């Protein structure tokens, strides 16, 4: 049985000095964390990171789904519809914030894949607290 979904996509940063420069990211979903979506940014390899270094932002899959249609979120991650064909995701940290524009079709396809794996409302049936804690422990 398939346990994860991965959707590569280009995003742009409309509020940045280079608003049209695409950056390749991935949206990931793992059935071990049925409530979560992960937005993954690859890091440029260097002597301190290694070749597969990445930054992962975890947030609610429902937040991503709701934010496609109307503004959603009130914390470090907010999602809202952008202009036609895009979803705007705001990521906030103590160091600042970034707004990224993701293709709506790719976000919708990712969500369809994730809801095929774990239908909405069935998350508790797929959630194993011991596995989730082990998964987060392995992230260190």
XYZ file of C-alpha atoms in Angstrom:
140
model
C 0.000 0.000 0.000
C 1.277 3.454 -0.910
C 2.171 5.449 2.196
C 3.174 8.832 0.822
C 2.527 11.407 -1.850
C 5.086 13.803 -3.297
C 4.316 16.626 -5.700
C 7.263 18.636 -7.105
C 6.398 22.154 -8.231
C 7.994 25.499 -8.968
C 7.107 28.381 -6.664
C 7.904 32.059 -6.855
C 8.277 34.715 -4.186
C 6.140 37.641 -5.398
C 7.291 40.054 -2.655
C 10.997 39.401 -3.276
C 13.468 41.364 -5.409
C 13.218 38.528 -7.990
C 9.458 37.833 -8.053
C 9.515 35.750 -11.247
C 12.464 33.495 -10.385
C 11.087 29.963 -9.822
C 12.364 27.749 -7.030
C 11.695 24.010 -7.189
C 10.041 22.681 -4.022
C 7.994 19.637 -3.074
C 4.762 19.146 -1.216
C 4.884 15.878 0.725
C 2.317 13.829 2.598
C 3.009 10.745 4.707
C 0.232 8.548 6.103
C 2.198 8.309 9.374
C 1.355 12.013 9.879
C -2.183 12.085 8.448
C -2.992 15.636 9.541
C 0.129 17.235 8.072
C 1.466 18.500 4.776
C 5.148 19.282 4.352
C 6.591 21.970 2.101
C 10.210 21.073 1.309
C 12.891 23.495 0.152
C 16.187 22.025 -1.068
C 19.330 23.707 0.224
C 22.369 24.407 -1.891
C 24.965 21.804 -0.908
C 27.949 23.109 0.965
C 30.568 21.803 3.365
C 28.238 22.250 6.324
C 25.036 20.662 4.956
C 25.764 17.751 2.664
C 24.197 16.956 -0.706
C 20.604 16.209 0.384
C 19.989 19.035 2.851
C 16.504 20.514 2.905
C 14.210 22.652 5.006
C 10.743 21.290 5.758
C 7.765 23.357 6.858
C 5.000 21.226 8.382
C 1.471 22.532 8.606
C -2.103 21.295 8.530
C -3.279 19.593 5.374
C -6.723 21.074 6.074
C -5.156 24.549 6.229
C -3.729 24.055 2.740
C -7.046 22.740 1.464
C -9.140 25.538 3.003
C -6.670 28.240 1.970
C -7.136 27.433 -1.717
C -10.663 28.857 -1.466
C -10.495 31.525 1.270
C -7.840 32.966 3.597
C -6.944 30.451 6.310
C -4.473 30.273 9.177
C -3.480 32.569 11.991
C -0.021 31.410 13.006
C 3.310 30.786 11.310
C 1.619 29.536 8.130
C -1.216 31.268 6.302
C -2.732 30.207 2.988
C -5.000 32.165 0.678
C -6.068 32.207 -2.934
C -3.912 34.400 -5.145
C -4.643 35.647 -8.607
C -6.034 33.128 -11.065
C -4.121 29.870 -10.989
C -2.121 30.408 -7.807
C -2.204 29.756 -4.081
C -0.285 32.107 -1.793
C 1.434 30.592 1.238
C 2.945 32.868 3.884
C 5.646 31.330 6.083
C 6.606 33.286 9.198
C 9.527 32.702 11.561
C 11.276 34.811 14.199
C 13.665 35.914 11.433
C 10.969 37.248 9.104
C 8.422 36.024 6.626
C 8.159 34.934 3.019
C 5.167 34.779 0.718
C 5.341 32.157 -1.975
C 3.089 31.600 -4.942
C 2.362 27.978 -5.813
C 0.497 26.722 -8.884
C -3.091 26.017 -7.838
C -3.277 22.946 -10.109
C -0.240 21.362 -8.431
C -1.567 22.096 -4.927
C -4.961 20.643 -5.875
C -3.342 17.526 -7.376
C -1.221 17.054 -4.244
C -4.293 17.335 -2.029
C -6.187 14.847 -4.220
C -3.292 12.386 -3.855
C -3.184 12.866 -0.076
C -6.973 12.518 0.340
C -6.846 9.309 -1.712
C -4.336 7.925 0.803
C -6.160 9.262 3.881
C -9.682 10.512 3.218
C -10.834 13.626 5.066
C -12.266 12.669 8.433
C -10.424 9.349 8.614
C -7.169 10.805 9.981
C -7.693 9.318 13.488
C -7.888 5.843 11.933
C -4.412 6.356 10.445
C -2.735 8.161 13.336
C -0.336 6.094 15.425
C 1.109 8.286 18.158
C 4.089 5.971 18.759
C 5.039 5.996 15.073
C 4.607 9.759 14.873
C 6.844 10.332 17.893
C 9.455 7.955 16.481
C 9.269 9.750 13.133
C 9.908 13.142 14.764
C 12.692 11.659 16.930
C 14.382 10.360 13.759
C 14.259 13.870 12.255
C 16.941 15.069 14.703
